[in-house]
Every structure is written in C-alpha cells, then in structure tokens.
Amino acid sequence: MLFMVEMDLSVPLTFDQKEFERLKLTEKNHFQELQRSGKWRHIWRVTGHYANVSIFDVDNNAELHDLLTGLPLYPFMTIKVTPLNRHPSSLHDDDR
C-alpha cells in the first residue's frame, strides 16, 4: 500500500541543541535504512519549511503507524497521512 505522508517538524527553542543533533543523526540513519528496504520510497523537502513530503510503500496501516511512531523525531512532528491508489492511466508498473 502506498501512502503520502506530510511531516512538519516543530522543535521547541528550549530543547537541548546537542540532543536535537543526536536525534537528527539517529533519524537520518533510520530513514536511510527504511529507504534501502523500499519502505520509504521517496522524500522531498518542502521549500521554506522544516517539513517533507514522503511516499511510503508498506503492507498495511499498522505497519505505517509503527514506522512513523518509531522515528526518533516523531514527538516533534505534525503528520498528515493520505492513502494512495494506482491511477489507471499511469504508465508505471510499480505504482501499486
């Protein structure tokens, strides 16, 4: 199942900067592993925001929930999830 996930990050200014840098590095490593596995298929930065739009390819809603809540920066995120379906006019066979 494909999902478009919009993530907006908001970290309090009072949050420890060293801890934030550690969390960002941990998240980057975790994210890249999910990309290698094919679960996190695409990511785009939203210009002018500390935000991204991503495409996930997972087996079900529960798997996506577990992946998102397992992100180190999850406590600082506002997330919007949109399920996607293959468009019948798509020329790409991997748009399942």
C-alpha positions as a printed Julia matrix, in Angstrom:
96×3 Matrix{Float64}:
  0.0    0.0     0.0
  1.24   3.45   -0.89
  0.83   6.42    1.42
  1.74  10.07    1.03
  2.97  11.32    4.38
  3.44  15.01    5.1
  5.69  15.66    8.09
  6.14  19.08    9.66
  8.77  19.37   12.39
  8.49  21.83   15.26
 11.14  21.62   17.96
 10.83  23.95   20.96
 13.55  26.6    21.06
 14.33  25.5    24.62
 15.08  21.89   23.58
 18.72  20.88   24.18
 20.6   21.52   20.92
 23.1   18.66   21.37
 20.26  16.21   21.99
 18.46  17.52   18.92
 21.58  16.99   16.78
 21.89  13.44   18.14
 18.23  12.72   17.35
 18.64  14.1    13.81
 21.6   11.82   13.13
 19.78   8.8    14.56
 16.73   9.65   12.45
 18.83  10.05    9.29
 20.41   6.62    9.76
 17.0    5.05   10.46
 15.45   6.8     7.46
 18.2    5.64    5.12
 17.73   2.05    6.27
 13.99   2.34    5.54
 14.85   3.71    2.1
 17.18   0.78    1.41
 14.4   -1.63    2.44
 11.97   0.01   -0.03
  9.52   1.04    2.7
 10.32   4.78    2.4
 10.28   5.16   -1.38
 10.57   8.92   -1.83
 11.2   12.06    0.19
 11.01  15.71   -0.84
 11.85  18.77    1.24
  9.14  21.44    1.38
 10.79  24.69    0.37
 10.93  27.24    3.16
  9.73  24.84    5.88
 11.24  22.27    8.21
  8.98  19.72    6.54
  8.91  16.94    3.98
  6.52  15.02    1.78
  7.28  11.32    1.56
  5.91   8.22   -0.12
  5.82   5.01    1.91
  5.24   1.53    0.49
  4.06  -0.69    3.35
  1.83  -3.72    3.84
 -0.9   -2.02    5.87
 -1.93   0.91    8.07
 -0.48  -0.69   11.2
  2.97  -1.04    9.62
  2.96   2.62    8.6
  1.86   3.64   12.09
  4.68   1.63   13.65
  7.27   3.1    11.25
  6.15   6.68   11.9
  5.87   6.39   15.67
  9.29   4.73   15.73
 11.01   7.77   14.21
 13.31   9.47   16.74
 11.85  12.91   15.91
  8.24  11.69   15.98
  7.4   13.57   19.23
  8.09  16.85   17.39
  6.11  16.07   14.23
  2.72  17.01   12.92
  1.85  14.29   10.41
 -0.82  14.03    7.72
 -1.29  10.65    6.02
 -3.07  10.18    2.67
 -3.62   6.67    1.24
 -2.81   6.45   -2.48
 -4.14   4.2    -5.25
 -2.66   3.5    -8.65
 -4.14   5.74  -11.32
 -5.5    3.69  -14.24
 -3.73   5.93  -16.79
 -0.27   5.57  -15.21
  2.45   4.21  -17.46
  4.48   2.99  -14.47
  4.0   -0.63  -13.43
  5.38  -0.02   -9.93
  2.55   2.39   -9.0
  0.72  -0.2    -6.97
